Coordinates of C-alpha atoms in Angstrom, one line a residue:
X236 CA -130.0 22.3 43.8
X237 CA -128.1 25.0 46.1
X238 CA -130.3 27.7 47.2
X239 CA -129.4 30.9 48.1
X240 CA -128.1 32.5 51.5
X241 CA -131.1 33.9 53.1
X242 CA -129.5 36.5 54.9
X243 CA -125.9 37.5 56.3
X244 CA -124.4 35.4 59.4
X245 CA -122.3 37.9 61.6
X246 CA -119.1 37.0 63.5
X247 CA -116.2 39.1 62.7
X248 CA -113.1 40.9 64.1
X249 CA -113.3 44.4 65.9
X250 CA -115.3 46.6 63.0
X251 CA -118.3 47.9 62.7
X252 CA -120.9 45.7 60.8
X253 CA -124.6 45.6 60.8
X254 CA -127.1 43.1 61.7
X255 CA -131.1 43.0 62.1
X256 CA -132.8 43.7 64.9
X257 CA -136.1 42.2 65.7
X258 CA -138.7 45.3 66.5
X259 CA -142.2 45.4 67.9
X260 CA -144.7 44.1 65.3
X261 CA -145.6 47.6 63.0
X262 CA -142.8 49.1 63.5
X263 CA -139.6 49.5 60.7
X264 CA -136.8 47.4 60.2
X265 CA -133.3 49.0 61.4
X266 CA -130.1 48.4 61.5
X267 CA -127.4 48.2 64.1
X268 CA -124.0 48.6 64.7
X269 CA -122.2 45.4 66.6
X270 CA -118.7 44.7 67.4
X271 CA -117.2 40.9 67.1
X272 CA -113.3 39.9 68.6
X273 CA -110.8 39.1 66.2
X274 CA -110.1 35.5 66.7
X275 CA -107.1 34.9 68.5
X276 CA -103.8 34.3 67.2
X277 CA -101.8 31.1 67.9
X278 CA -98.4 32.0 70.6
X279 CA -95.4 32.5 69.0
X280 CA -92.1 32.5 71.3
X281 CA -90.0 33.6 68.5
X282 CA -88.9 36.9 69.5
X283 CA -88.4 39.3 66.0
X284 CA -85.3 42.3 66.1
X285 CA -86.8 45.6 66.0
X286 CA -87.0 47.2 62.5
X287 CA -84.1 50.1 62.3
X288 CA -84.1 50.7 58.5
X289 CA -86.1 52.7 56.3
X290 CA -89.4 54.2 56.9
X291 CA -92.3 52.9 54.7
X292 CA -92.9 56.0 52.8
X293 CA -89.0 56.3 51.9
X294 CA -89.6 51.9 50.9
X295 CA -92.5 53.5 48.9
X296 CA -91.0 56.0 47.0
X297 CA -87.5 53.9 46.2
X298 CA -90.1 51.0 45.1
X299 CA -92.1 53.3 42.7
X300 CA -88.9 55.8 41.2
X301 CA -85.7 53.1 40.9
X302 CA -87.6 49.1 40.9
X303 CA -89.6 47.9 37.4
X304 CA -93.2 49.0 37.5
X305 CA -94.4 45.7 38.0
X306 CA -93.3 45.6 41.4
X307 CA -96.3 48.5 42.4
X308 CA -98.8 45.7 40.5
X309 CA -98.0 42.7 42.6
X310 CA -98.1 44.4 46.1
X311 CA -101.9 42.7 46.3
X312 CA -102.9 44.7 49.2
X313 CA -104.6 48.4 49.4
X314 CA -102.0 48.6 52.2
X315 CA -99.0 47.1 51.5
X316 CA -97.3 44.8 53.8
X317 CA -94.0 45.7 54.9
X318 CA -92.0 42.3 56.2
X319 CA -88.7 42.5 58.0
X320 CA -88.3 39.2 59.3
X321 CA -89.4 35.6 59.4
X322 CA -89.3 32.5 61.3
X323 CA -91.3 29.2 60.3
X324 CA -94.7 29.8 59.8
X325 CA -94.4 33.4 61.1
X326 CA -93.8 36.3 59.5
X327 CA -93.4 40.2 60.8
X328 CA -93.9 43.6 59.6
X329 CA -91.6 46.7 59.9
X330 CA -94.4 47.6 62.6
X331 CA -93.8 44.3 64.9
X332 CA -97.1 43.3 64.0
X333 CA -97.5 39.4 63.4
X334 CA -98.8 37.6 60.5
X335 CA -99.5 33.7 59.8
X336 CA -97.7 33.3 56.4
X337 CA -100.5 30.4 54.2
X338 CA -98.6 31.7 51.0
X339 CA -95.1 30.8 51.8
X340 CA -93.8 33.3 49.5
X341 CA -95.8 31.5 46.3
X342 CA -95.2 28.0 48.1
X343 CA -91.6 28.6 48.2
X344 CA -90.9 28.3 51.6
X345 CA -91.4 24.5 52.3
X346 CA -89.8 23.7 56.1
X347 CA -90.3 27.2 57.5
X348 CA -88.7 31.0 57.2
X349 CA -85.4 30.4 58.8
X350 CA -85.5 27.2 59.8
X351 CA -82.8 26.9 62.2
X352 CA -81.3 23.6 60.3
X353 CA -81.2 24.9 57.2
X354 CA -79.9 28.5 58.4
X355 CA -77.2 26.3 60.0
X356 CA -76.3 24.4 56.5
X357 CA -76.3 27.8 54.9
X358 CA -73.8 29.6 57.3
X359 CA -71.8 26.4 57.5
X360 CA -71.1 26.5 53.8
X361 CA -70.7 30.2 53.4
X362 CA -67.8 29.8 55.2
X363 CA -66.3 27.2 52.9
X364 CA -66.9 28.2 50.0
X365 CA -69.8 30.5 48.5
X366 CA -69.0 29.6 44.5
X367 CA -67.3 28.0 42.3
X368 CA -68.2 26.9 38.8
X369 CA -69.0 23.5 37.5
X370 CA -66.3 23.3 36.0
X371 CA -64.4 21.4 39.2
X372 CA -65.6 18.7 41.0
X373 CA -66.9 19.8 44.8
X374 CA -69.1 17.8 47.0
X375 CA -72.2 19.4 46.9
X376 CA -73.5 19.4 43.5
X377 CA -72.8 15.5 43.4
X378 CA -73.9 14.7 47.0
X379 CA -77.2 17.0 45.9
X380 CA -77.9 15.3 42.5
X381 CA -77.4 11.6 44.3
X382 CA -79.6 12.4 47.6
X383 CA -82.2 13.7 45.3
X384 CA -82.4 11.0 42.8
X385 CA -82.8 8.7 45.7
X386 CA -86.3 10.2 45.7
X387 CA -87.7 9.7 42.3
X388 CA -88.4 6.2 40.9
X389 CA -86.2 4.7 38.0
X390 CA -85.6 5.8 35.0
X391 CA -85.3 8.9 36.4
X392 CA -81.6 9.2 37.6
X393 CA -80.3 12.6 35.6
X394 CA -80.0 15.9 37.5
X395 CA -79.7 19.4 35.8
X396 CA -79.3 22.3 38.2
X397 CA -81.0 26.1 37.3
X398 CA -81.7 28.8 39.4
X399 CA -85.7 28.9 38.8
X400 CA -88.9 27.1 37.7
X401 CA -89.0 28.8 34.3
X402 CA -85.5 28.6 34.1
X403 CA -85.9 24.9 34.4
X404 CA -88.8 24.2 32.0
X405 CA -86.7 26.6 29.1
X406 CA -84.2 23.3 29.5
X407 CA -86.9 20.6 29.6
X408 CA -88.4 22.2 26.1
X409 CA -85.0 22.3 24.8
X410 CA -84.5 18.7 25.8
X411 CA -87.6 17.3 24.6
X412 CA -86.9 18.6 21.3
X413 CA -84.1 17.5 21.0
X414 CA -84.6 14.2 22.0
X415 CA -87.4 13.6 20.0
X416 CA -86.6 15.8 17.2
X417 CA -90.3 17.3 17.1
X418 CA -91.2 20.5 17.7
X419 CA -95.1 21.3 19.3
X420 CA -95.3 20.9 22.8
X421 CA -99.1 20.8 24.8
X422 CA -100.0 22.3 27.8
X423 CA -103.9 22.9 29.8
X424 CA -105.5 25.6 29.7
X425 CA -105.0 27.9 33.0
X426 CA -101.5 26.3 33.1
X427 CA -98.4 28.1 34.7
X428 CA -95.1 27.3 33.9
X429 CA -93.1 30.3 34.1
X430 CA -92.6 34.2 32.5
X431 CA -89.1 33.5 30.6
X432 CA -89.8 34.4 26.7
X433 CA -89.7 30.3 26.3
X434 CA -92.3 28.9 29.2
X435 CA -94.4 32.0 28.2
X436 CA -95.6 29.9 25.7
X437 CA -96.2 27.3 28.3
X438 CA -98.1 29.4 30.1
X439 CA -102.4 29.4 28.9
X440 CA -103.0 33.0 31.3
X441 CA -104.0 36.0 29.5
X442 CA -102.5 37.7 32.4
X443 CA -98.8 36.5 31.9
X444 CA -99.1 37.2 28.4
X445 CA -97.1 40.0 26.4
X446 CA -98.5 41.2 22.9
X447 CA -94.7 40.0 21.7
X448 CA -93.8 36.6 19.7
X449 CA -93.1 34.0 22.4
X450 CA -93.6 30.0 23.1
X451 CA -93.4 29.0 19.5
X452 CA -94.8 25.8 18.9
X453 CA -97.2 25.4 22.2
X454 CA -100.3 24.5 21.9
X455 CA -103.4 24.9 25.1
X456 CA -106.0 21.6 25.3
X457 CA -108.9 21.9 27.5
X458 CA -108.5 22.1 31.2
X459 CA -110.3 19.1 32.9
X460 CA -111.9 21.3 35.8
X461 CA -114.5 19.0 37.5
X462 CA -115.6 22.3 39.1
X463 CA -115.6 25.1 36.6
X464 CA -115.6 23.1 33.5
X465 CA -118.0 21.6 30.9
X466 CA -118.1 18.5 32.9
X467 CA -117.8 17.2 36.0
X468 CA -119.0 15.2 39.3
X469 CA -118.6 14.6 42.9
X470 CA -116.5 11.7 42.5
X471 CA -113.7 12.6 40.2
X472 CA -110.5 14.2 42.0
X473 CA -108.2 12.7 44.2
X474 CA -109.1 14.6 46.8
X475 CA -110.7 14.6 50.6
X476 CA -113.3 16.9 48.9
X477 CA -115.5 16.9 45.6
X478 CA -117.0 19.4 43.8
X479 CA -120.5 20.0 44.6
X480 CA -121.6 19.1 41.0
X481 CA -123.9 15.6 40.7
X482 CA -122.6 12.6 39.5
X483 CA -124.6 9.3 38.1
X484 CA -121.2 7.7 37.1
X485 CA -120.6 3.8 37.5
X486 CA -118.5 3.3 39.9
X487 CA -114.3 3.5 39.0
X488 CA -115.7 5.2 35.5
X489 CA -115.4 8.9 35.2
X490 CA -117.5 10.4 32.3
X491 CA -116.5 13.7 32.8
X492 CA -112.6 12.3 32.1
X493 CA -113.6 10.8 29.2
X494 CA -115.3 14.2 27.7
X495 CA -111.6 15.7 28.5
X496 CA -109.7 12.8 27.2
X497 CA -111.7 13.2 23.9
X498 CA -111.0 17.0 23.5
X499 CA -107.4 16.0 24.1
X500 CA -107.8 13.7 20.7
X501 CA -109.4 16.3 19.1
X502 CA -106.9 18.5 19.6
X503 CA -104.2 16.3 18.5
X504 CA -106.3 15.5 15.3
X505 CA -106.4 19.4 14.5
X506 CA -104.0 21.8 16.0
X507 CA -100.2 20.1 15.7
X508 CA -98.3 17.6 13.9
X509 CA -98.8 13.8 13.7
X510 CA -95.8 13.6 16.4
X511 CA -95.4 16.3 19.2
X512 CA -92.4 16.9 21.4
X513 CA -93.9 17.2 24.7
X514 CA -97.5 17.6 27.0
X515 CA -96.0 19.4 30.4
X516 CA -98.8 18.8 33.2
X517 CA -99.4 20.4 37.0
X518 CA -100.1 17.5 38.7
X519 CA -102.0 20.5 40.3
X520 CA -102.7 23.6 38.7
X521 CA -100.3 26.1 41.3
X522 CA -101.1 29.7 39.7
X523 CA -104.7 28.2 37.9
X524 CA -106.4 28.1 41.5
X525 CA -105.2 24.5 42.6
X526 CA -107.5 22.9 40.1
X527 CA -107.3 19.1 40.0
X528 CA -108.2 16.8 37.3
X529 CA -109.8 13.4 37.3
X530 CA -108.5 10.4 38.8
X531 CA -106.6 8.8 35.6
X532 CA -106.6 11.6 33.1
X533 CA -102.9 11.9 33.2
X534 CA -102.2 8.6 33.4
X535 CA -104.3 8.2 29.8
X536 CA -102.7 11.4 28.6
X537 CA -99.1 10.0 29.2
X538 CA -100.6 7.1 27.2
X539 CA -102.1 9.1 24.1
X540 CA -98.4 11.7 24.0
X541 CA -96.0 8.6 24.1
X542 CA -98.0 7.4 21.0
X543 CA -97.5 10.7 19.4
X544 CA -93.6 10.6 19.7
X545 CA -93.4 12.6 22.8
X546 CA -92.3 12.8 26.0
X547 CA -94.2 13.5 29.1
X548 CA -92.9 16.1 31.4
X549 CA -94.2 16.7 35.1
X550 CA -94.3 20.2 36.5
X551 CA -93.4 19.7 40.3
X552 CA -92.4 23.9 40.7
X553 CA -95.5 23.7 43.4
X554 CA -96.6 20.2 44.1
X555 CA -93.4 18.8 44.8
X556 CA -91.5 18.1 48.3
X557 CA -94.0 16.2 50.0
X558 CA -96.6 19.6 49.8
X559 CA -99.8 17.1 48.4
X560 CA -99.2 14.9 51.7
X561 CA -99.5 11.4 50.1
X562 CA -96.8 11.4 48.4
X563 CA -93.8 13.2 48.0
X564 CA -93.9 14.4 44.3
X565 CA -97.6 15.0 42.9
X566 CA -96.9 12.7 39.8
X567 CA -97.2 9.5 41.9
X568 CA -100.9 10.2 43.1
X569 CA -101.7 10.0 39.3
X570 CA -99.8 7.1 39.2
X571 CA -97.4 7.8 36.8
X572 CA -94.1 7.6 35.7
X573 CA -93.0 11.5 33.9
X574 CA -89.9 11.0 31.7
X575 CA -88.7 14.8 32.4
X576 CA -89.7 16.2 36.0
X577 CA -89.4 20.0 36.9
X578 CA -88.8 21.3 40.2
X579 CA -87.9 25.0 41.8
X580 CA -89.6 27.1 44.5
X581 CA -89.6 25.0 47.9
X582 CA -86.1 23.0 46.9
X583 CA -84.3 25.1 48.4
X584 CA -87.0 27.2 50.8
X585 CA -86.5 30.2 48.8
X586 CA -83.1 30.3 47.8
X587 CA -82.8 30.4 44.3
X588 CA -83.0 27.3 42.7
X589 CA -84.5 24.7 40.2
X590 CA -83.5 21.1 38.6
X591 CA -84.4 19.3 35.9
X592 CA -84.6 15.4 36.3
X593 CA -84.7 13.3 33.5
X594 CA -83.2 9.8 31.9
X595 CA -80.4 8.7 31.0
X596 CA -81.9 8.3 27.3
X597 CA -82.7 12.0 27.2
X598 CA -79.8 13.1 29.0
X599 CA -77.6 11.5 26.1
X600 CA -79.5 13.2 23.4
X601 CA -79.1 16.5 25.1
X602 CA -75.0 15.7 25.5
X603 CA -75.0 16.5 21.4
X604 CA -74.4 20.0 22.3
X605 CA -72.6 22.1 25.1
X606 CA -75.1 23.6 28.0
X607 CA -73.3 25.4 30.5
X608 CA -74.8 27.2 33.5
X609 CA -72.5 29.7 35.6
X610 CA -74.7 29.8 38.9
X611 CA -76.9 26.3 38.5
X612 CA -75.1 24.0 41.0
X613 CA -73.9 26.6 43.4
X614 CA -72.4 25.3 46.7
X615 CA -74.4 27.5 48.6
X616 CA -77.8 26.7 46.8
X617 CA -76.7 22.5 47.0
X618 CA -76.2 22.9 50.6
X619 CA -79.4 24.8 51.6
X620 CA -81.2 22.0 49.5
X621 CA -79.7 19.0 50.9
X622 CA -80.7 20.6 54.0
X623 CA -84.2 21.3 52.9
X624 CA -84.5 17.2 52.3
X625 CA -83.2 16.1 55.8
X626 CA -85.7 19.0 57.0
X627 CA -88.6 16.8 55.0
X628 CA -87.6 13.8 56.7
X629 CA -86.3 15.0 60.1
X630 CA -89.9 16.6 61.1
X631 CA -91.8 14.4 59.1
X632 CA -93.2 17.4 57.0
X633 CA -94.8 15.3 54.4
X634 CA -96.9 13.5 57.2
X635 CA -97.7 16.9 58.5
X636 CA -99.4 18.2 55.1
X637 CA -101.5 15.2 54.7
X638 CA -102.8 15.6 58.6
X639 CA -102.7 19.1 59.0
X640 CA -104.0 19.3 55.5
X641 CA -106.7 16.9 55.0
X642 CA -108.0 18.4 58.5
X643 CA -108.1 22.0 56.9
X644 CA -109.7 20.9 53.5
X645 CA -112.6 18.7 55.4
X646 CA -112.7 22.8 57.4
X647 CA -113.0 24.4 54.7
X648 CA -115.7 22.6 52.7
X649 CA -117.9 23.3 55.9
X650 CA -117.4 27.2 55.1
X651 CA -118.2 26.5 51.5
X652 CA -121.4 24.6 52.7
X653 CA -122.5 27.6 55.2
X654 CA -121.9 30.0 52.5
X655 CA -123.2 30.8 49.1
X656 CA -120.0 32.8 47.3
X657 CA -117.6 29.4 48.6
X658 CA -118.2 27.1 45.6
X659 CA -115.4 24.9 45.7
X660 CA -112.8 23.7 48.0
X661 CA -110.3 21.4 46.8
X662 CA -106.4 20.0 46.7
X663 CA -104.5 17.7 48.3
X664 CA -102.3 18.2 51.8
X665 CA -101.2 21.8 52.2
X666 CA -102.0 22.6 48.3
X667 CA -105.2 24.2 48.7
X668 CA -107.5 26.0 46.8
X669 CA -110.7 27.7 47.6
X670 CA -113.1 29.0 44.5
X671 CA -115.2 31.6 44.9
X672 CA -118.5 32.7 42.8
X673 CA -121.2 34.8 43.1
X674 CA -123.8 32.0 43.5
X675 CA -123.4 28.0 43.2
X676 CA -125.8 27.5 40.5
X677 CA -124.3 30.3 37.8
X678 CA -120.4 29.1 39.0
X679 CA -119.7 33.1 37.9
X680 CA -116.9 34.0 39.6
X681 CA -116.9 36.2 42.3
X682 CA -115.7 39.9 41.2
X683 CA -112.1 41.6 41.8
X684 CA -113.1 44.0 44.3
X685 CA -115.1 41.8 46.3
X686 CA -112.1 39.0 46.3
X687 CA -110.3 42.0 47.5
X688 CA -112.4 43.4 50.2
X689 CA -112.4 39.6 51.7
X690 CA -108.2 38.9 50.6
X691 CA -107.5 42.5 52.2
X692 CA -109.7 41.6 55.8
X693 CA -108.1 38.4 55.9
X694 CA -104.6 40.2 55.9
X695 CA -105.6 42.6 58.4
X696 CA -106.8 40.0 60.6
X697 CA -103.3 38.5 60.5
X698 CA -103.6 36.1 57.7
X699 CA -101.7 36.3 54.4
X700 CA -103.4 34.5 51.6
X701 CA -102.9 34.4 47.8
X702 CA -104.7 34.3 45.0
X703 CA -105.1 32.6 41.4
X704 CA -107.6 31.2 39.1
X705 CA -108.0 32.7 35.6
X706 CA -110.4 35.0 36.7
X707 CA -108.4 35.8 39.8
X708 CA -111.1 34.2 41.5
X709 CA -109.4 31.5 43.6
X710 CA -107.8 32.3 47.1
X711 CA -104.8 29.7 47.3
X712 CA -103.4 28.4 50.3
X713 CA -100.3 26.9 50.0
X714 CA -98.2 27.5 53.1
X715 CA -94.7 26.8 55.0
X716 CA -95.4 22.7 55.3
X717 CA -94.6 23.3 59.1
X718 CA -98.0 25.0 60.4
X719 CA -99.9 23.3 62.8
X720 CA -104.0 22.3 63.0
X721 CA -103.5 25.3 65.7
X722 CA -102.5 27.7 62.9
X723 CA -105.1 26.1 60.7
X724 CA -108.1 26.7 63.4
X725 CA -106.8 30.1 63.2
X726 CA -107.1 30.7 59.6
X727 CA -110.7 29.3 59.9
X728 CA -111.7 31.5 62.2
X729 CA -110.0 34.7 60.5
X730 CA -111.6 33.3 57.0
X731 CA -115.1 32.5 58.1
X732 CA -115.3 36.1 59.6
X733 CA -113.9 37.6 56.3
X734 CA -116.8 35.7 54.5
X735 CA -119.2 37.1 57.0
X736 CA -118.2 40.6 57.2
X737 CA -118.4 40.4 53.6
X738 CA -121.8 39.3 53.7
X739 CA -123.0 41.6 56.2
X740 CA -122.2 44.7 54.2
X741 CA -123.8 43.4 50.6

């Protein structure tokens, strides 16, 4: 079993933090104050404009009297972070200071803020022509839709352009229900997959949830968490790491998927119809805390829905674009074929966009009825993204995820080995996800305000992080695809400090 730290290990930026000191025999233990270096950043030759704007109280006080409320909720820090500019892995405050962005704006940013290419395609087209309906026929939207198709494996060969993730899963429910002519629809437990009145219902988070009727017809099956969950093992996931839980299954045969598979059929046998619409799937929990599932527990779950009548819909929002490293949508490392895949976020780097990709079969059922979208298609947004793919390919960005990656995760599960409150590191390529508890044994997980006093020491050292998990337990690293293993010893070094300063003052 996992024993408990004996005592804190110091190493930490320039604050105060305490450590024993060894004193003559009879005399009383004290305490002392030492000083550690922050670890040093990585040299950036990007040179940022200086900030000329508004001052960060006037910011303040626009953002709390004239934006929604919600914006003051979602700041994350106890001090705010003001950004003015960006530039690949790099971002900058209003102050000058640096940070090293391993959040990528919610893994939106895929090849880099401002990646000259893509600015260049962007600039290029705004000159042309910034928008013009769907209605007429200009290059983009088709040269888009066939560049992008060239990507997914038959049947899929159907593109429907949106301007966001929950945009695009509103059309995929739509689609499967009309296709199939059922109704329920199944997600996981801890899923995200979107905040629009439809998706809501998508979504199994207590913290995306309003008290108002949304989502009918969805329906939440058990989560197959090797880590947090009823069962699991140290050989289930796809992944460079396992969970530290023991194992005594045979070789190729999971137990722990077949405990999840079987609370799938019992769900099925209880909660919905004898024929269901769709199950949408993560191929990696994004929001949930990067969770991963056993090897073939999609793969049987795609199985077990297309006997029920419906159709099986992959959620690629985060995981898509070459982010998991082995592939370049997270569907294949399940090795599986969706019949509905839904993408946003890092298609266009930021910009605002999202697709639906379906079949033919599917797209015809859908034709029934007219669906129009006035911005989905936009020149500008087509041009950014077909951009975005050369990017991919160009700097071989999907080779750097699996190398920089793997290299970070195999880091990373060090830390959680050194440390008590690290009890799982896990994901695939630059879709990371690091759980934290309050001890190995219990799995609790580790309280809000000591997440925060590590998430806000990781930002002052220069690091921006984020955070997920149902319990908000779960820091999540999911950056521009373009950092380096430079950037990633970095983070290491700023992370492992965190933990220790932490430590140190418990």
């Amino acid at each position: 079993m996992f024993s408990r730290m004996k005592g804190p290990r110091l190493f930490g930026k320039a604050v105060e933090c305490v450590a024993r000191v060894h004193l003559p025999s009879g005399a009383m233990c004290q305490k002392a104050a030492v000083k550690h270096p922050t670890p040093q950043m990585p040299p950036c030759d990007f040179k940022p404009d200086s900030y000329k704007v508004m001052s960060k109280e006037r910011l303040l006080e626009i953002r709390k009297q004239n934006c929604h409320p919600m914006t003051m909720k979602v700041t994350y820090y106890k001090q705010p972070v003001f950004i003015h500019q960006g530039h690949m892995q790099w971002l900058w405050d209003v102050d000058g200071k640096r940070y090293l962005d391993l959040f990528a704006g919610v893994a939106t940013v895929s090849v880099g803020h401002c990646h000259p290419r893509v600015n260049k395609a962007a600039v290029k087209q705004l000159e042309h022509l910034w928008h013009t309906t769907a209605i007429y026929i200009h290059p983009q939207i088709q040269e888009y839709a066939e560049k992008l198709v060239s990507l997914l494996p038959e049947p899929l060969k159907v593109v429907y352009l949106t301007n966001s993730g929950s945009e695009a899963n509103d059309l995929a429910m739509l689609m499967a229900r009309l296709h199939t002519g059922n109704y329920d629809i199944i997600t996981l437990r801890g899923s995200y997959h979107g905040g629009s009145p439809l998706s809501m219902g998508l979504t199994s988070n207590a913290a995306y949830k309003y008290p108002v009727a949304s989502g009918s017809g969805c329906h939440n099956t058990m989560c197959p968490d090797v880590f947090r969950g009823l069962w699991g093992g140290n050989q289930c996931r796809d992944s460079p790491v396992q969970a530290i839980r023991e194992c005594s299954c045979s070789p190729g045969h999971c137990q722990a998927n077949d405990r999840y598979i079987e609370q799938l059929k019992e769900m099925l046998a209880t909660t919905v119809p004898n024929r269901i619409a769709a199950f949408f799937g993560e191929p990696i929990q994004g929001v949930g805390g990067a969770v991963q599932y056993p090897k073939n527990y999609l793969k049987e779950t795609y199985k077990i829905v297309r006997e029920k009548g419906g159709i099986c819909i992959a959620d690629e929002v985060q995981t898509g674009f070459g982010r998991t490293g082995s592939h370049f949508w997270g569907f294949e490392g399940h090795d599986v074929i969706p019949d509905m895949v839904t993408m946003a976020k890092g298609i266009a780097n930021g910009f605002p966009m999202g697709a639906v990709v379906t079949t033919k079969e599917i797209a015809s059922s859908f034709a029934k009825g007219v669906h129009f979208n006035t911005f989905g298609g936009n020149p500008v947004a087509c041009a950014i993204a077909s951009s975005v793919l050369d990017t991919i390919a160009e700097d071989r960005i999907q080779e750097n995820c699996a190398v920089v990656g793997t290299y970070l995760l195999t880091e990373l599960a060090k830390l959680r080995d050194k440390y008590e409150i690290i009890g799982d590191v896990r994901g695939k390529g630059l879709m990371i996800g690091v759980e934290m508890v309050t001890d190995k044994v219990s799995r609790d997980p580790l309280p809000p305000e000591a997440m925060a006093e590590i998430f806000e020491e990781t930002k002052d050292m220069g690091v921006l992080i984020g955070k997920g998990g149902v319990y908000g337990q779960t820091f999540r690293i999911k950056p521009p695809m373009c950092i380096t293993k430079e950037d990633a010893d970095f983070f290491l070094a700023v992370f492992d400090q965190a933990v220790q300063n932490y430590m140190a003052r418990r």
